[in-house]
mmCIF file of C-alpha atoms and ligand atoms in Angstrom:
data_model
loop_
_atom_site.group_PDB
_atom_site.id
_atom_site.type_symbol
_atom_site.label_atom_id
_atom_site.label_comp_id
_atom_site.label_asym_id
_atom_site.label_seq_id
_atom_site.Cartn_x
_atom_site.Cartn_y
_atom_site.Cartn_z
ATOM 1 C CA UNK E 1 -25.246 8.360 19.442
ATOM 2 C CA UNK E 2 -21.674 10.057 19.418
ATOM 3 C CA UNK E 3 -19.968 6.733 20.835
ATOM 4 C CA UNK E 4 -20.974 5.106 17.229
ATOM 5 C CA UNK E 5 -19.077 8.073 15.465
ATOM 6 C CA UNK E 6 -15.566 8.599 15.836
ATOM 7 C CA UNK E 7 -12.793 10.276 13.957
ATOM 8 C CA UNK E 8 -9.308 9.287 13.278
ATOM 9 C CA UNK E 9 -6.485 10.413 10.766
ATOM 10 C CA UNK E 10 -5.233 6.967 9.067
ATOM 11 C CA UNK E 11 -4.875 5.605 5.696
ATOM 12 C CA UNK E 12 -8.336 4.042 4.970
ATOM 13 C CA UNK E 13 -6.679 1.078 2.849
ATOM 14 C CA UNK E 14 -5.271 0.022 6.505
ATOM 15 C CA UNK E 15 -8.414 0.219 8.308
ATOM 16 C CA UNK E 16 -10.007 -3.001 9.881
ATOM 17 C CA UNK E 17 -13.745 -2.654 9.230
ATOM 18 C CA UNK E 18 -16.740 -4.482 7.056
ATOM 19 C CA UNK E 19 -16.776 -1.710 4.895
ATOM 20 C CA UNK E 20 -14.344 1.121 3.626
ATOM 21 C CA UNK E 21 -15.820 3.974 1.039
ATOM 22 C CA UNK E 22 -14.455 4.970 -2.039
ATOM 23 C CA UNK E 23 -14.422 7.980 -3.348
ATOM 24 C CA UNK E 24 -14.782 7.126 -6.820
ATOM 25 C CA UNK E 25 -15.735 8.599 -10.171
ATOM 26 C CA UNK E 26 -18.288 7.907 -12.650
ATOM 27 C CA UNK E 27 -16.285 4.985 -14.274
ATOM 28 C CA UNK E 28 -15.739 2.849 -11.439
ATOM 29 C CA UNK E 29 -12.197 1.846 -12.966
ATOM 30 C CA UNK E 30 -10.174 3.417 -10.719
ATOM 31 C CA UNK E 31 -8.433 6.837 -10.844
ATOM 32 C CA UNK E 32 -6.598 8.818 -8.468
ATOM 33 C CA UNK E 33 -6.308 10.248 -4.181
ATOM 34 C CA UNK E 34 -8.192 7.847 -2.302
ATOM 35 C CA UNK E 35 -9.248 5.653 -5.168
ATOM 36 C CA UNK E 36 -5.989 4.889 -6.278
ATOM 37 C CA UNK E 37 -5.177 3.955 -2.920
ATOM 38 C CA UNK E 38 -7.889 1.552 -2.515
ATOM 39 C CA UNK E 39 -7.453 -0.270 -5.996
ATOM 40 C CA UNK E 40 -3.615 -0.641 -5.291
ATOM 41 C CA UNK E 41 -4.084 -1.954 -2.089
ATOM 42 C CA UNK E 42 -6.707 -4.384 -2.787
ATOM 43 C CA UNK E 43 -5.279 -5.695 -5.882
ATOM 44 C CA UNK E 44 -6.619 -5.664 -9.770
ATOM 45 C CA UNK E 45 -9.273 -8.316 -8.566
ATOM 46 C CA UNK E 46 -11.254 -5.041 -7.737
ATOM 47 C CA UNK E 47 -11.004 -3.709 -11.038
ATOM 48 C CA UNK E 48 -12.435 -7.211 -12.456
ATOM 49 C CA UNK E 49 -15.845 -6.642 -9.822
ATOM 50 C CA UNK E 50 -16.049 -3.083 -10.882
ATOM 51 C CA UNK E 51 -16.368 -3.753 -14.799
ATOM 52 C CA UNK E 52 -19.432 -5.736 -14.034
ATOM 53 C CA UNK E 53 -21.265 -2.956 -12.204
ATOM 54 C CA UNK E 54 -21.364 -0.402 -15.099
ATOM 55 C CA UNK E 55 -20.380 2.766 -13.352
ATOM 56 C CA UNK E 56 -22.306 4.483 -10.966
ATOM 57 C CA UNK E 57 -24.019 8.264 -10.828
ATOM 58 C CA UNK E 58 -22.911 11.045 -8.629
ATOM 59 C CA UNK E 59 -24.648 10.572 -5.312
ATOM 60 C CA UNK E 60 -25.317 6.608 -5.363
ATOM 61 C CA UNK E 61 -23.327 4.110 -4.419
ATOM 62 C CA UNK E 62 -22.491 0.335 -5.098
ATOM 63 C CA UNK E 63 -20.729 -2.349 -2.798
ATOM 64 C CA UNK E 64 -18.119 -4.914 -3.598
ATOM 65 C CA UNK E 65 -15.578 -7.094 -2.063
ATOM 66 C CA UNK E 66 -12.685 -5.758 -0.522
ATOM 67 C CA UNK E 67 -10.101 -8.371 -2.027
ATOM 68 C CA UNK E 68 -6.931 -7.993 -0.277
ATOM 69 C CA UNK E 69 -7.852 -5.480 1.638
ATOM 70 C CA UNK E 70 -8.540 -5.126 5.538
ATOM 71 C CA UNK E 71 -11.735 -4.331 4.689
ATOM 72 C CA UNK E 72 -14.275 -6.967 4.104
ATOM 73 C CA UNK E 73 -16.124 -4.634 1.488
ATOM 74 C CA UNK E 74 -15.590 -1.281 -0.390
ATOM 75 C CA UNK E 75 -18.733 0.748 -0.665
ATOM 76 C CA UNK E 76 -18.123 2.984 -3.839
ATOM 77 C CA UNK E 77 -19.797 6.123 -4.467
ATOM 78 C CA UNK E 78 -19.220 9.030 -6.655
ATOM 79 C CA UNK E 79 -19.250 12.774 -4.583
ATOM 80 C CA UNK E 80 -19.906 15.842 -6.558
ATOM 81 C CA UNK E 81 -17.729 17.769 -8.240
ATOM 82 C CA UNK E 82 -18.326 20.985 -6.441
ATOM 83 C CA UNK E 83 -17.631 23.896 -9.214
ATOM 84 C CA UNK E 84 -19.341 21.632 -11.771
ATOM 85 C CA UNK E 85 -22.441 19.608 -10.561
ATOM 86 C CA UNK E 86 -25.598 21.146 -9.866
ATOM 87 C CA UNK E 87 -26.082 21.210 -6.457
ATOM 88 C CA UNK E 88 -23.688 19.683 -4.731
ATOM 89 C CA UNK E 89 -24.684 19.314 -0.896
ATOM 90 C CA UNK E 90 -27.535 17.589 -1.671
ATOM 91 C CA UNK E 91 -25.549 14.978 -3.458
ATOM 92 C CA UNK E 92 -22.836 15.077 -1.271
ATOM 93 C CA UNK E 93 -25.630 14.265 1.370
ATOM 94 C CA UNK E 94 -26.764 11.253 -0.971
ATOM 95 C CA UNK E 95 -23.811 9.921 -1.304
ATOM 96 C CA UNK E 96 -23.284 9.578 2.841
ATOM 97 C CA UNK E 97 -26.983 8.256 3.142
ATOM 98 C CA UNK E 98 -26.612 5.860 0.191
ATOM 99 C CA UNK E 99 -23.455 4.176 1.487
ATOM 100 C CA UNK E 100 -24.173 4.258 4.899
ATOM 101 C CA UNK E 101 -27.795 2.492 4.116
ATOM 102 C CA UNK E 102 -26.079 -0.189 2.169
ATOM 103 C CA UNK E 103 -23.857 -1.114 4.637
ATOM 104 C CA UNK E 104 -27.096 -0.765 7.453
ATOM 105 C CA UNK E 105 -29.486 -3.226 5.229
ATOM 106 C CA UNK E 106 -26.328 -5.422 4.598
ATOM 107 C CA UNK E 107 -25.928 -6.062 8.805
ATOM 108 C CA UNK E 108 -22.601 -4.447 8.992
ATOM 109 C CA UNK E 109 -21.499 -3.379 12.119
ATOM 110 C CA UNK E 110 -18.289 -1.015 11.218
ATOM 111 C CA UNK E 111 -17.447 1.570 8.202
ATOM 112 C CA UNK E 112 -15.207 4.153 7.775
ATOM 113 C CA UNK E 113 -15.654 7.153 5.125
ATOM 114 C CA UNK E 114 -12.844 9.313 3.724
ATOM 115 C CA UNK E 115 -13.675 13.341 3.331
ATOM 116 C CA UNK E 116 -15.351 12.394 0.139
ATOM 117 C CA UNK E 117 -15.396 15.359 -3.056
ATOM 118 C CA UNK E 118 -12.552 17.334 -0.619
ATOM 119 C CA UNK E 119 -9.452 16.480 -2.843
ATOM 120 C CA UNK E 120 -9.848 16.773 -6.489
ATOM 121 C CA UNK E 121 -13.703 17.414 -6.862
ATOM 122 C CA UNK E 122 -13.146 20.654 -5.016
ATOM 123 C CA UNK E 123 -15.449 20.440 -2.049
ATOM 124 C CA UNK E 124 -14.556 23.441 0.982
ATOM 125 C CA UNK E 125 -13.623 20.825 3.644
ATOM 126 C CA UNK E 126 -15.543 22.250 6.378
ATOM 127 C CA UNK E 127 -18.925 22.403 4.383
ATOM 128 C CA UNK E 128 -18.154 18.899 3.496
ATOM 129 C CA UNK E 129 -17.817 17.623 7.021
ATOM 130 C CA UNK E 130 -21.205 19.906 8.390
ATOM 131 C CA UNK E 131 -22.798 17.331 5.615
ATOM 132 C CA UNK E 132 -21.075 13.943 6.415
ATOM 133 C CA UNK E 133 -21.958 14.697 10.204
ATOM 134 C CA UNK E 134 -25.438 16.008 9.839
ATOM 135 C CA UNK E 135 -26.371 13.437 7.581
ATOM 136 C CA UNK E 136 -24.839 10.605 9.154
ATOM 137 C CA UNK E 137 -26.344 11.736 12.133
ATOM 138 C CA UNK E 138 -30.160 11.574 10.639
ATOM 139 C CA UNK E 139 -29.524 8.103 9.599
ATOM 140 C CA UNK E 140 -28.681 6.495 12.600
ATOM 141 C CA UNK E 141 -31.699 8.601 14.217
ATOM 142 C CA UNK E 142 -34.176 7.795 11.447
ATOM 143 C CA UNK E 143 -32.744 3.922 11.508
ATOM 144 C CA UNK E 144 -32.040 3.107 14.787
ATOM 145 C CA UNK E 145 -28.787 1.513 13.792
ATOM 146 C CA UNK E 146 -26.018 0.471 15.951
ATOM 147 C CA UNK E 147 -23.428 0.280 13.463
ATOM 148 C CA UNK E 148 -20.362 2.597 14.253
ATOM 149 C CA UNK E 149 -18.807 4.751 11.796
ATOM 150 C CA UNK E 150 -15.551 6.393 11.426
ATOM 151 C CA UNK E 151 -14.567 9.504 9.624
ATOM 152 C CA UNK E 152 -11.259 8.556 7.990
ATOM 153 C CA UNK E 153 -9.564 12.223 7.702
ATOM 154 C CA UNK E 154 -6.264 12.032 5.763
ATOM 155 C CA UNK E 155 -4.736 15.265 7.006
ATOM 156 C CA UNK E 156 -5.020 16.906 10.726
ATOM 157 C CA UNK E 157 -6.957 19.869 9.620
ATOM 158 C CA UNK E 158 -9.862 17.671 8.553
ATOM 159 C CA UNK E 159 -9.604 15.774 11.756
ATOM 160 C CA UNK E 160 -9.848 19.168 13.739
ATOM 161 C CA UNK E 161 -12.858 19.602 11.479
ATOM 162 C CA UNK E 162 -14.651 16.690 12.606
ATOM 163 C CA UNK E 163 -13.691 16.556 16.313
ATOM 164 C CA UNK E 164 -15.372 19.708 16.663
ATOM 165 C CA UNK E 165 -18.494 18.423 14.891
ATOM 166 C CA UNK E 166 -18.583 15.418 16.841
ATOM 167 C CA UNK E 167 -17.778 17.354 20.626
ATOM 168 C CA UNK E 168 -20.438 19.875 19.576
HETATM 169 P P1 ADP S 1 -12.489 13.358 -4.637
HETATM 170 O O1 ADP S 1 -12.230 13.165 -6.111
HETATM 171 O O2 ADP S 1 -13.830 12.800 -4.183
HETATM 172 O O3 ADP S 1 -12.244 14.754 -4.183
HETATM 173 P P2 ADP S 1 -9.884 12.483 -3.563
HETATM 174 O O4 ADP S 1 -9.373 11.084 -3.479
HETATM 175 O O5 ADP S 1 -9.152 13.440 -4.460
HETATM 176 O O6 ADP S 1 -11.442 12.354 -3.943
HETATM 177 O O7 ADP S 1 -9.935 13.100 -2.098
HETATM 178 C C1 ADP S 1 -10.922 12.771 -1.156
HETATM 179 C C2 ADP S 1 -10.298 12.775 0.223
HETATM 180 O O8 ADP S 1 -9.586 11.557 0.422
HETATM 181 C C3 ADP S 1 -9.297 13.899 0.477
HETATM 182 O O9 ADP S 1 -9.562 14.471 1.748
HETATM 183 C C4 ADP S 1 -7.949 13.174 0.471
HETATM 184 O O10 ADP S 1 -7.010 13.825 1.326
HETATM 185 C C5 ADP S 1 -8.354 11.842 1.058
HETATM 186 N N1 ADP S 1 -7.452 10.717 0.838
HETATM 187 C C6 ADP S 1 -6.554 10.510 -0.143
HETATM 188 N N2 ADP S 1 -5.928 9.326 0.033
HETATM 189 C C7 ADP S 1 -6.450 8.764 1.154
HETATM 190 C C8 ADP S 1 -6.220 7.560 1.895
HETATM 191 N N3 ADP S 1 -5.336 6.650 1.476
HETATM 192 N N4 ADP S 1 -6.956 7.337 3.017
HETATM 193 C C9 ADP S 1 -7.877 8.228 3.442
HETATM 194 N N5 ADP S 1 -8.148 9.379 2.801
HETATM 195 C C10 ADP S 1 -7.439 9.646 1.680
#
């Protein structure tokens, strides 16, 4: 199963894959780190998609195009904010399984996450990762999916982070 995972440390708005997730926030609307990055760099006809969906709850998540992105699709879901939310790794966990099951029943083949709920909503980064692995890792078990999936770190120590998930 670890040749369908694989880390890099890239701009996700670059990234050549059926689906890209967004880090988003209860609005949909854009705001700022990753989001920001993905609304800029597909262009406002993002925005337009996301005013029909009516926002979206912390843990689920909610596909649309990708517009002039790489990306054929952005999966958007809304992490936890960790000092805030009652309890977080669960829906921290919800939001890998949701997006990652989208993209599954939709027949896509590649997606790439960013450290979601690590830069503004607080999350330690290494508890984060032990969740996106772990729970990545029961979905591909419980589904029997070949899609691959990339962990989109931002920074080096996150990468470190998730090489040493993936080589343990
Ligand atoms: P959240 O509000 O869920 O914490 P942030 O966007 O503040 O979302 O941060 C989530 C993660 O996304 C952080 O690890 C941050 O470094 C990373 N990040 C920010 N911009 C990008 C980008 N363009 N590509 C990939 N990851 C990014």
């Amino acid at each position: 199963m670890n040749s369908q995972l694989q880390v890099i440390c890239a701009d996700i708005t670059k990234l050549h894959v059926d689906a890209i997730v967004n880090a988003a926030n209860h609005t949909l609307l854009g705001g700022g780190g990753v989001d920001g990055a993905i609304h800029r760099a597909a262009g406002p006809e993002l925005v337009k998609e996301c005013y029909g969906l009516g926002g979206c709850r912390t843990g689920e998540a909610k596909l649309t195009g990708g517009y002039q992105l790489p990306a054929k699709y952005v999966i958007h879901t809304v992490g936890p904010i960790y000092y805030e939310d009652e309890h977080p790794a669960e829906r921290l966990a919800d939001c890998y399984r949701n997006s990652l099951m989208i993209a599954i029943n939709r027949g896509l083949k590649t997606i790439a996450f960013p450290c979601i709920s690590t830069g503004m909503y607080g999350y330690p980064a290494d508890e984060a990762a032990h969740i996106a692995v772990s729970t990545v890792r029961s979905v591909l078990s419980e589904t029997g999916s070949n899609i691959c999936v990339t962990f989109c770190c931002f920074g080096t120590r996150d990468e470190a982070l998730y090489r040493a998930l993936l080589n343990a």
